[in-house]
Structure formats: C-alpha cells, structure tokens
Amino acid sequence: MTACGGRAEPIGRAAVEVDLWWVAHEDGVNLRRGRWPHLFFFPVVNKMAFLAPVSSSCLPKLYPQLSAHDAAVEAKSRVCLSNAYSLIRRTSICKVGFSSHLEKSELRTFKVSSSVTDVSTPEVPVKSSVVKGDSWSIHKFGGTCVGTAQRIQNVANIVMEDSSERKLVVVSAMSKVTDMMYDLIEKAQSRDDSYELALDAVFEKHKSTALDLLDGDELASFLSTLTLDINNLKAMLRAIYIAGHGTESFSAFVAGHGELWSAQLLSSVLRKGGIDCSWMDTRDVLIVTPAGSNQVDPDYEESEQRLDNWLLKNPSKVVVATGFIASTPQNIPTTLKRDGSDFSAAIMGALFRARQVTIWTDVDGVYSADPRKVSEAVILNTLSYQEAWEMSYFGANVLHPRTIIPVMQYDIPIVIRNIFNLSAPGTKICREPFTENEEEQKLETYVKGFATIDNLALVNVEGTGMAGVPGTASAIFGAVKDVGANVIMISQASSEHSVCFAVPEKEVKAVAKALEAKFRQALNAGRLSQVAVIPNCSILAAVGQKMASTPGVSATLFNALAKANINVRAIAQGCSEYNITVVVKREDCVRALRAVHSRFYLSKTSIAVGIIGPGLIGATLLNQLRDQAAVLKEKSKTDLRVMGIIGSKKMLLSDTGIDLFKWKELLKENGEKADMERFVHHVHGNHFIPNTVLVDCTSSTDVADHYHDWLHTGIHVITPNKKANSGPLDKYLKLRALQRQSFTHYFYEATVGAGLPIMHTLRDLLQTGDKIIRIEGIFSGTLSYIFNNFVDARAFSEVVMEAKTAGYTEPDPRDDLAGTDVARKVIILARECGLNLELSDIPVQSLVPDPLKETASVDDFMQQLPSFDSDIATKRQAAEDAGEVLRYVGVVDVKNQKGAVELRRYKKEHPFAQLSGSDNIIAFTTERYNKQPLIVRGPGAGAEVTAGGVFSDILRLASNLGAPSC
Ligand SMILES: NC(=O)C1=CN([C@@H]2O[C@H](COP(=O)(O)OP(=O)(O)OC[C@H]3O[C@@H](n4cnc5c(N)ncnc54)[C@H](OP(=O)(O)O)[C@@H]3O)[C@@H](O)[C@H]2O)C=CC1
Ligand SMILES: N[C@@H](CC=O)C(=O)O
Ligand code: NA
C-alpha cells in the first residue's frame, strides 16, 4: 500500500480542520472507466472518504517524480487536486455511491492545499499544481485604470500590495482602445483606407506604453508579440476591406486585442517587479454561448475544466487575465458584450471560488443615489446582492446584474473600490451586509438607495370589460411583446378595470398602435374605454432588502413625495419588498429623488430659499440664516440654501447657494436686473433641492398677488407681509382653500405681533376646539412705542421718528399712524377666526393729520409732521389729567362679527398701560379662557424679532418636510 498525504481543509461553515491521509490501494479504490471520463480516487480518513477526479492523461505531467516509485500506483492513485474542488465530498467510505451525492453547493466548502506529506513510505514530494478556493483574490481593472503607462504601473503596485496568497487580475483594454479597434473594423468594412493609419495609432499607443514601462527581454518579447499581432490584424483588416464585410467573430477577434495587450503589458510589469506572474488569454478558458441579444451565458463546467488545464500548465500565483473576451464552444473568439470585463471578473471569481472580487473603478463605491442629482448622496458601506441587483437595474452605476449572478452562488463578495482614492474602503456587495453601528443600521438599511430611469411612458389600458376576464393581461402583454417592447413596470389595481405599465418612451407609439389594433373590437364595443399613453415619465425606485416586513417604509416614502408636492402616477411593489417603484412626471423626477433621499436621512432636509425684499427684515433674516446654518445642518439635518435674493431693482441668483457672508456685496456687484418670473423659475427650477420656499419680506401687494400661483406650483410661501391676508376677501379665501387642499405650506406668523406667537396661539386654540369670543390688544409695535414714550414734554413727531429709526414702523409710517397696519392685523386675526370681513369693514381712527394724508413721499411726511404735534399733545394731556394714558388698540369681536381700531384711554393700572418699548399685548378671551384672558405680551416690532418670527416659520416648514425635531 502506498499512502500519500494531502491536506484538505474544510472551510466556510464546516470550520473543522481535518488532517487527511489518503490511501492509494486497489482494494480501497473504486475505479471506474468509461462511464466517467476520469479515474476516481478516495482519500480516506477516520472512516471518511474524499473523492476527487483525476485525469490519467495529466498525471505524468503533473507528478513526474512519481514515476520513479510505483507506476501502477501513479496511474491509479494520484489525485489530481486541481479538480478536487468540483467533486470532493465528505462521505463514509462504506457509502461509495458518490455520484448521486455530489452536490456542488457542498463542494465549495473545501479547499485543498498543496502541502503533501507521505507518512508511511519514504517521502514522495507531490505537488498539487491546481489550487483554487479562498487563497485566490480577483481584481478587475477597467480601461481608465490601465489608461496610461503610469496607471498600469499603479495597478501593478496595487496588485503587489495585496497580501492574498494568489491573485488573478482581470484587465480591460487601455481606455479608448476597444473603441479604436471597433473603429478599425468599421473603417475596413466601409472600405475606408484610413484604417491603416488607425491601426498604426493603435500600435504606437501600445509601443510607447511598453517603452515607458519595460526594458530588456520583457520589452523585446512584448514588442515582438505586438508587431506580430498588428501584422495579423493588418492582413485580417485587409480581407475585411476587400470583402466589404466582417463577421461578428472577426470583429470580436479584432476588438479583443486591446485586452490581450493590456494583460501582457501588466504581467510583464509585474514580472519586472519580481513577481512570478503568467498572463491568461481567457479565450482559452472561458466558454460562453450566446443567449439572446447582447448577452451570453457562461458554460461553467467546460470553462472549469479548461481553467484546470490552464492552471496545470501555469502554476504562477499571480495571473493577469484578459477581460471581456471569451470563446464559443466551437472555440470561436467572442466577447462578453456590455460590461464584459466586470462579468469576466465575476465568472473567474466563481470558477476560482475566490475569496473576493474587487472591481476597481473611479468612484468611491456605490452611492445611495446618483451624486450628480443628489449632491448629498453617500457611499454605501455594504449592499446585499439583491440590493445591488435592484440598484443596478434601476440605473445606478453599480454593476450589471449579470455580474452579480456568478459570485452570488458561491457567496463571494464583490468590493467596488476607487483606484484614485485608495483610502476609501469602497462598497462591499455580499450576502448579508452588516453595519456595526446599530443606529446607523436603523437609518441606513431599510432603504439603501434610490435609483431612477428616465424617458419612459405609461400605457394605461382601461375598461369595465376587463374585470374578471381571464387572458386580458396575456393579450395586452402579448401585443407588447409582438412589437419587441420592453415592459419596465406593471401595475394593476384589484378592481381589474385598468392595467398600467411603463415602457421606454421610444417604444410607446408602437405599443399603443399594437394595443389599439389588438383591442379594436373591445374598444368599439365599449368593453375597453381607452388605451391611453402618458408620456414624459420617470421611474423612481427605493431599494432596500430590509424594507421587507418593515412597516412604515412606504408611508414615509409617499409622505416625502407628497410634501415635495410630487404627483405619483403609478406604483409597483413586488412581494419580495426589495423595491418600491413609483412613476412620476419626468420634470419632477430629480426633485422626487431628492425629497425621498432627504427623508430617509441619507442627507439633510434641503430647502431652496428665495428671499424677496432684502430690506430691513429681509437683510436681518439673511444674517440670521448665515449665523445659524451650520448648527441647523449639524443638529437638525436641515440644509437651507438661499438660491436667490431679489429686490425691486436687482436680483442675485446662485446654482448652489449664495454665500451669506457676502450676499450684500455680491448683490451689489454681481446683481442682475430684477425679474420675478426668472427668479422664481431659478429658485424652484433647480433640480437638486426638492423643496422651495419663497420668503416675501416686502410690503408689496404685487408680490403678494403671486402667492396663489406659487402655492399652486408647489412652492411654499412664508411672509411677514400682511397684504395677502388682509387684501380682498375673495382672493384670501381662494388662497386659503388652495393651501388646505395642497401639500404646500403658507406661514405668516410675523404678520401679527412680529415674532410673538400670536398666529400660532390662535391656531392652537381653534384647532383644539376652543371658541374665540374676543381678541383685543395693542397690535402695533410702532404705536405702542410711540404712546409708551410720548410722555412729559416730548414731541409726537420726535417719537415717531425714533420708532422709524428703531425699525418698528412700516416702510411708510403712515400705515402705522393711519391705523391701517393695525386694521390689517385685526382683519388677519378675524379671518383666522372665520369672520369674512373686508378691510373696509373695520372702522379705523387715523392719527395722520388730514393735510398730510396726501403727502407724496415718506420723507415729506416726516418733515411736515412736527407742525401737527400740538393736536395729539392736547389729547395726551387730557388723558393725563384724568389719570389715564392713550393706547391705540385693535379689537376682534368674534361674537358680534366685527372689528375696530381706535385710540382709547386706559387707567394707569390697566395692563395695557403697563407696556414698555415696542411691546404688543394681545388678550384672547375664549370659552376656555373666559374669566381671565390668555395674554401674549412682548416686543411686537423690530428687525431682529420679526426676522426671528419668519425664521421660525422656515424651521416649522422644514420640520413639516421631515427634518427631525431636536
Ligand atoms: N419692521 C417690523 O417690525 C415688521 C415688519 N413686518 C413686515 O415686514 C415687511 C418688510 O418690512 P421692512 O423690511 O421694514 O421693509 P423695507 O422697506 O426695509 O424692505 C422692503 C424690501 O422689499 C423690496 N421690495 C419692494 N417691492 C418689491 C417688489 N415688488 N419686488 C421685489 N422686492 C421688492 C425692497 O427692495 P428695494 O429696496 O430694492 O426697493 C426692499 O428690499 C413688511 O411687509 C412689514 O409689514 C412685519 C412685522 C414687523
Ligand atoms: N409696523 C408694524 C410692524 C409689525 O407688523 C408695527 O409697528 O407693529
Ligand atoms: Na407673530
């Protein structure tokens, strides 16, 4: 008996290391010939047997040293370890019925190392030449990675730094070379002589790269191969030129040279670096059969055998293989078609049962969404195979789904890494992605990412005659198939009255025509009401394995879409729940993508802000936004980007957000002529921020007149301007009705009491069911200030000027003194309480002297005001004499459905007499606050508090749009 030792190490799930001593003895071996192309040998250990195929013809080549010992044993018992991975199976020696027990999925859990020991006889040095399993790691470098001599050297360095025991490096052609090769064929086919010059360029490119990288024998050898290849190609192209035609396999043969040269170049560079390296022409190994248009199916069994043969002859631990190219079963050169090199690497990963496949590219990994559309898209650390699959199908630049299939069946992870940023860990695509940080996991893994497909059309086949009629769907999709259109998404509600599906826009005409023809009779008879085409659609897909069985994910998604005012045309979700697909209008697609991306916390809640009126309040708001921006981003993940500022004459627009530290200078120096339409289009039309708010800081009626349209187009509006809410009642009612129907927000806290929470308090009272009886108060900061300071011998006009300088007054102080401003506030509150009053319904006592009512400018008015100081001084004195003060108040009498604005006298002890500065005081008398009114008091005018009130409305909007509360 001769015994030779080999070591089989179970790996993966069966993690027990077994020392295996196998026996080569006639009695213990069930040799078969004929039925199997191989001899079989059973290595035995503790009643366990391992079996492996051996090709008798390869034995002498493999183990020449054995011939010196026992030729009979040699012939029968040498294990061709190269093939072991495909047949080894743990089994009891007494159950030798191995053929029915061999299951590939179990086989891969073993690797066979090359260490071989003989214990019972003098040592027989046996070399196991073919080793596969997790000692191999696969790298794939695309054309850009090997685009220049320097980059090839860089690739070589990366390969050398990989500490894996064995490495297979799959390379594409140098960048642009494949296109150059196809161009050669094109030119030759169209009998364009310039193919010769083009071929020279190909030669020069590779020659100069080789000269940069190699020297000595390596250089000479490469150049001689290159020259030979080029001469052959020249002859071949000449033949194509003469025939005016080249077959597909000719093209594949010519095109594949780019890979042949880059593989040889890289392997030469590695050898120059002292690495024992071979290069593999994958056409010798990889066998594929065509599978429909632009697709091929690998023949794994045949490829595996060829690979083993190849490895027997090439035992190097580093192999550089050509990507993209393969052979047909008839040994005719072919290619793996689109994304071929990635596919090559994945197939090789599977054939080698490699530890990992690394795809080197020029991005840091797989993004949660297209970073060109979502600037805050993040690199995903991990993706499951299914997630990667879904993402790639939906247009994410991940991997072609077919690249994932080969590695998926052996649980081999694929890592996508950036060759230009080695510090980035990349994205790992594997069976069960995990995140160490639990919090992060919660946020990240339910929905991993979002992808979109543009240029689609929806087709809606509708009619009462469809319900309960078997075969309708088959007839519809049969017609679609007949015109060769690809159905991307299907949706049918359970009422069965309509079937809706998405097809590429370019195919929709033919589809509609085919359906109309097929259902002509049903349409004429009214059983089908229509075959409708909805053009200009896009698909947005949310992808995540953990969405499955997680309640609330779709609710959150749709909520985010609704809040961004995006209309969803169709929805599809398979019961695998890996993906929720919605169809939206194409122009909404990027906004939709941004909105959902933000909502799932992959980025901030972003709002595009347009500031209208950078006057006192507008400018103060801009400064507050500037000072708080970083905190908001950090703490509440809210990104407020001021995309435009417009005044009455000039505007400043930015595509990415205005630098708020410099907005004044920028507006002054770079500002362009104000154009409201263009401004709104710019702020809202940017495709990067899903939500838009226009903040009207003017007192302009013209600007307020736009609110309805803006809300209608999904733009949120926030304002301290009272004109819209106190303007014509019908317009106001229309505006509020629209606001209630839509998902757009209209906030105006600062219109009453500036930053004081007046509107908020009133809304809370109303919404919780309280009944307002009366609202009374000092609503004017200006008039409060004036009467609080109009004491002793002070002149009325002087105090008015003080109030104006302090920024309490309206742009035109007559709006305050005439009571118009208070009347507007009364109207705003009254309407909020449900009273349908016009401004003219409010009796107002004006403090503007009659002769100054018509004064042209604000300055003229201020200049002339002192001449009327005595009138009001007399009134003040009369009140003083009675122990009273003058206060300008507004009243909303809800019970009697009226309002009033007047100058009243109050006893000095009255709360209204206790105010200071620009304080407002508002008393709400309600059913709940009946004996004691609910009082809100505080400064009710001034730049900081007013801008603060506007800012808090913006944050309220952000939180309504999904920003977390903090
Ligand atoms: N001051 C306060 O305490 C309070 C004020 N408010 C309200 O705040 C708003 C702003 O007041 P304030 O900042 O004092 O006013 P300002 O006069 O200082 O600023 C008004 C701004 O609006 C711009 N503007 C005017 N018309 C237009 C237009 N048609 N299109 C574009 N921009 C225009 C002006 O631009 P330009 O300079 O180029 O003409 C200016 O930048 C008012 O509605 C006011 O009622 C509300 C509560 C309190
Ligand atoms: N001018 C107004 C400002 C706020 O609306 C006032 O004085 O209250
Ligand atoms: Na307020």
JSON list of C-alpha atoms in Angstrom, two decimals, residues 4-101:
[
{"chain": "A", "resi": 4, "resn": "CYS", "atom": "CA", "xyz": [0.27, 9.81, 0.22]},
{"chain": "A", "resi": 5, "resn": "GLY", "atom": "CA", "xyz": [-0.79, 12.60, 2.39]},
{"chain": "A", "resi": 6, "resn": "GLY", "atom": "CA", "xyz": [-2.72, 15.56, 1.27]},
{"chain": "A", "resi": 7, "resn": "ARG", "atom": "CA", "xyz": [-4.45, 18.04, 3.46]},
{"chain": "A", "resi": 8, "resn": "ALA", "atom": "CA", "xyz": [-7.97, 19.05, 2.90]},
{"chain": "A", "resi": 9, "resn": "GLU", "atom": "CA", "xyz": [-9.11, 21.93, 4.99]},
{"chain": "A", "resi": 10, "resn": "PRO", "atom": "CA", "xyz": [-12.79, 22.32, 5.29]},
{"chain": "A", "resi": 11, "resn": "ILE", "atom": "CA", "xyz": [-13.56, 26.00, 5.14]},
{"chain": "A", "resi": 12, "resn": "GLY", "atom": "CA", "xyz": [-16.62, 28.13, 5.49]},
{"chain": "A", "resi": 13, "resn": "ARG", "atom": "CA", "xyz": [-19.35, 26.56, 7.51]},
{"chain": "A", "resi": 14, "resn": "ALA", "atom": "CA", "xyz": [-17.58, 23.26, 8.28]},
{"chain": "A", "resi": 15, "resn": "ALA", "atom": "CA", "xyz": [-14.79, 25.03, 10.05]},
{"chain": "A", "resi": 16, "resn": "VAL", "atom": "CA", "xyz": [-13.03, 21.97, 11.43]},
{"chain": "A", "resi": 17, "resn": "GLU", "atom": "CA", "xyz": [-9.58, 21.33, 10.17]},
{"chain": "A", "resi": 18, "resn": "VAL", "atom": "CA", "xyz": [-9.05, 17.71, 9.25]},
{"chain": "A", "resi": 19, "resn": "ASP", "atom": "CA", "xyz": [-5.80, 16.09, 8.52]},
{"chain": "A", "resi": 20, "resn": "LEU", "atom": "CA", "xyz": [-6.34, 13.82, 5.66]},
{"chain": "A", "resi": 21, "resn": "TRP", "atom": "CA", "xyz": [-4.26, 10.80, 4.91]},
{"chain": "A", "resi": 22, "resn": "TRP", "atom": "CA", "xyz": [-5.40, 9.18, 1.87]},
{"chain": "A", "resi": 23, "resn": "VAL", "atom": "CA", "xyz": [-4.85, 5.68, 0.73]},
{"chain": "A", "resi": 24, "resn": "ALA", "atom": "CA", "xyz": [-3.97, 4.60, -2.69]},
{"chain": "A", "resi": 25, "resn": "HIS", "atom": "CA", "xyz": [-4.76, 0.97, -2.84]},
{"chain": "A", "resi": 26, "resn": "GLU", "atom": "CA", "xyz": [-6.63, -1.08, -5.37]},
{"chain": "A", "resi": 27, "resn": "ASP", "atom": "CA", "xyz": [-8.88, -2.52, -2.68]},
{"chain": "A", "resi": 28, "resn": "GLY", "atom": "CA", "xyz": [-9.88, 0.79, -1.32]},
{"chain": "A", "resi": 29, "resn": "VAL", "atom": "CA", "xyz": [-10.48, 2.46, -4.58]},
{"chain": "A", "resi": 30, "resn": "ASN", "atom": "CA", "xyz": [-13.44, 2.20, -6.77]},
{"chain": "A", "resi": 31, "resn": "LEU", "atom": "CA", "xyz": [-12.03, 2.91, -10.14]},
{"chain": "A", "resi": 32, "resn": "ARG", "atom": "CA", "xyz": [-14.33, 3.44, -13.00]},
{"chain": "A", "resi": 33, "resn": "ARG", "atom": "CA", "xyz": [-13.66, 3.94, -16.56]},
{"chain": "A", "resi": 34, "resn": "GLY", "atom": "CA", "xyz": [-15.87, 4.51, -19.48]},
{"chain": "A", "resi": 35, "resn": "ARG", "atom": "CA", "xyz": [-18.91, 5.96, -17.79]},
{"chain": "A", "resi": 36, "resn": "TRP", "atom": "CA", "xyz": [-16.80, 8.74, -16.36]},
{"chain": "A", "resi": 37, "resn": "PRO", "atom": "CA", "xyz": [-14.02, 10.41, -18.19]},
{"chain": "A", "resi": 38, "resn": "HIS", "atom": "CA", "xyz": [-11.89, 10.27, -15.10]},
{"chain": "A", "resi": 39, "resn": "LEU", "atom": "CA", "xyz": [-10.42, 7.90, -12.65]},
{"chain": "A", "resi": 40, "resn": "PHE", "atom": "CA", "xyz": [-11.57, 8.32, -9.14]},
{"chain": "A", "resi": 41, "resn": "PHE", "atom": "CA", "xyz": [-9.62, 8.07, -6.03]},
{"chain": "A", "resi": 42, "resn": "PHE", "atom": "CA", "xyz": [-10.84, 8.02, -2.46]},
{"chain": "A", "resi": 43, "resn": "PRO", "atom": "CA", "xyz": [-8.63, 9.51, 0.15]},
{"chain": "A", "resi": 44, "resn": "VAL", "atom": "CA", "xyz": [-9.61, 8.09, 3.49]},
{"chain": "A", "resi": 45, "resn": "VAL", "atom": "CA", "xyz": [-9.53, 9.47, 6.98]},
{"chain": "A", "resi": 46, "resn": "ASN", "atom": "CA", "xyz": [-11.28, 8.10, 10.03]},
{"chain": "A", "resi": 47, "resn": "LYS", "atom": "CA", "xyz": [-13.89, 6.31, 8.07]},
{"chain": "A", "resi": 48, "resn": "MET", "atom": "CA", "xyz": [-14.39, 9.37, 5.95]},
{"chain": "A", "resi": 49, "resn": "ALA", "atom": "CA", "xyz": [-13.59, 9.44, 2.32]},
{"chain": "A", "resi": 50, "resn": "PHE", "atom": "CA", "xyz": [-12.87, 12.24, -0.02]},
{"chain": "A", "resi": 51, "resn": "LEU", "atom": "CA", "xyz": [-13.17, 11.65, -3.63]},
{"chain": "A", "resi": 52, "resn": "ALA", "atom": "CA", "xyz": [-11.67, 13.51, -6.45]},
{"chain": "A", "resi": 53, "resn": "PRO", "atom": "CA", "xyz": [-11.45, 13.05, -10.16]},
{"chain": "A", "resi": 54, "resn": "VAL", "atom": "CA", "xyz": [-8.19, 12.55, -11.84]},
{"chain": "A", "resi": 55, "resn": "SER", "atom": "CA", "xyz": [-7.37, 12.67, -15.43]},
{"chain": "A", "resi": 56, "resn": "SER", "atom": "CA", "xyz": [-5.00, 9.82, -16.23]},
{"chain": "A", "resi": 57, "resn": "SER", "atom": "CA", "xyz": [-3.56, 11.70, -19.14]},
{"chain": "A", "resi": 58, "resn": "CYS", "atom": "CA", "xyz": [-2.40, 14.57, -17.00]},
{"chain": "A", "resi": 59, "resn": "LEU", "atom": "CA", "xyz": [-0.75, 12.50, -14.30]},
{"chain": "A", "resi": 60, "resn": "PRO", "atom": "CA", "xyz": [2.67, 12.02, -15.84]},
{"chain": "A", "resi": 61, "resn": "LYS", "atom": "CA", "xyz": [2.88, 15.73, -16.50]},
{"chain": "A", "resi": 62, "resn": "LEU", "atom": "CA", "xyz": [1.76, 16.56, -13.03]},
{"chain": "A", "resi": 63, "resn": "TYR", "atom": "CA", "xyz": [3.75, 14.21, -10.98]},
{"chain": "A", "resi": 64, "resn": "PRO", "atom": "CA", "xyz": [6.79, 13.18, -13.00]},
{"chain": "A", "resi": 65, "resn": "GLN", "atom": "CA", "xyz": [8.66, 12.45, -9.81]},
{"chain": "A", "resi": 66, "resn": "LEU", "atom": "CA", "xyz": [6.29, 9.61, -9.02]},
{"chain": "A", "resi": 67, "resn": "SER", "atom": "CA", "xyz": [7.30, 7.55, -11.95]},
{"chain": "A", "resi": 68, "resn": "ALA", "atom": "CA", "xyz": [10.43, 6.65, -10.04]},
{"chain": "A", "resi": 69, "resn": "HIS", "atom": "CA", "xyz": [8.30, 4.92, -7.43]},
{"chain": "A", "resi": 70, "resn": "ASP", "atom": "CA", "xyz": [5.34, 2.92, -8.46]},
{"chain": "A", "resi": 71, "resn": "ALA", "atom": "CA", "xyz": [3.97, 3.38, -11.91]},
{"chain": "A", "resi": 72, "resn": "ALA", "atom": "CA", "xyz": [0.83, 1.42, -11.19]},
{"chain": "A", "resi": 73, "resn": "VAL", "atom": "CA", "xyz": [0.02, 3.49, -8.17]},
{"chain": "A", "resi": 74, "resn": "GLU", "atom": "CA", "xyz": [0.88, 6.55, -10.07]},
{"chain": "A", "resi": 75, "resn": "ALA", "atom": "CA", "xyz": [-1.61, 5.76, -12.75]},
{"chain": "A", "resi": 76, "resn": "LYS", "atom": "CA", "xyz": [-4.37, 4.90, -10.40]},
{"chain": "A", "resi": 77, "resn": "SER", "atom": "CA", "xyz": [-3.98, 6.89, -7.30]},
{"chain": "A", "resi": 78, "resn": "ARG", "atom": "CA", "xyz": [-2.56, 10.30, -7.93]},
{"chain": "A", "resi": 79, "resn": "VAL", "atom": "CA", "xyz": [-5.15, 12.78, -7.05]},
{"chain": "A", "resi": 80, "resn": "CYS", "atom": "CA", "xyz": [-5.48, 15.49, -9.49]},
{"chain": "A", "resi": 81, "resn": "LEU", "atom": "CA", "xyz": [-6.05, 18.06, -6.82]},
{"chain": "A", "resi": 82, "resn": "SER", "atom": "CA", "xyz": [-6.77, 20.66, -9.38]},
{"chain": "A", "resi": 83, "resn": "ASN", "atom": "CA", "xyz": [-10.13, 19.07, -9.94]},
{"chain": "A", "resi": 84, "resn": "ALA", "atom": "CA", "xyz": [-10.80, 18.29, -6.33]},
{"chain": "A", "resi": 85, "resn": "TYR", "atom": "CA", "xyz": [-12.91, 21.31, -5.60]},
{"chain": "A", "resi": 86, "resn": "SER", "atom": "CA", "xyz": [-15.54, 20.22, -8.04]},
{"chain": "A", "resi": 87, "resn": "LEU", "atom": "CA", "xyz": [-16.08, 16.74, -6.73]},
{"chain": "A", "resi": 88, "resn": "ILE", "atom": "CA", "xyz": [-14.74, 16.43, -3.24]},
{"chain": "A", "resi": 89, "resn": "ARG", "atom": "CA", "xyz": [-17.41, 15.45, -0.86]},
{"chain": "A", "resi": 90, "resn": "ARG", "atom": "CA", "xyz": [-17.27, 14.21, 2.64]},
{"chain": "A", "resi": 91, "resn": "THR", "atom": "CA", "xyz": [-18.78, 10.75, 2.75]},
{"chain": "A", "resi": 92, "resn": "SER", "atom": "CA", "xyz": [-18.40, 7.50, 4.53]},
{"chain": "A", "resi": 93, "resn": "ILE", "atom": "CA", "xyz": [-16.09, 5.07, 2.85]},
{"chain": "A", "resi": 94, "resn": "CYS", "atom": "CA", "xyz": [-18.72, 2.42, 3.04]},
{"chain": "A", "resi": 95, "resn": "LYS", "atom": "CA", "xyz": [-21.05, 4.56, 1.01]},
{"chain": "A", "resi": 96, "resn": "VAL", "atom": "CA", "xyz": [-19.24, 4.87, -2.19]},
{"chain": "A", "resi": 97, "resn": "GLY", "atom": "CA", "xyz": [-22.30, 5.73, -4.24]},
{"chain": "A", "resi": 98, "resn": "PHE", "atom": "CA", "xyz": [-20.70, 9.08, -4.71]},
{"chain": "A", "resi": 99, "resn": "SER", "atom": "CA", "xyz": [-22.16, 10.11, -8.00]},
{"chain": "A", "resi": 100, "resn": "SER", "atom": "CA", "xyz": [-25.61, 10.66, -6.61]},
{"chain": "A", "resi": 101, "resn": "HIS", "atom": "CA", "xyz": [-24.31, 12.54, -3.58]}
]
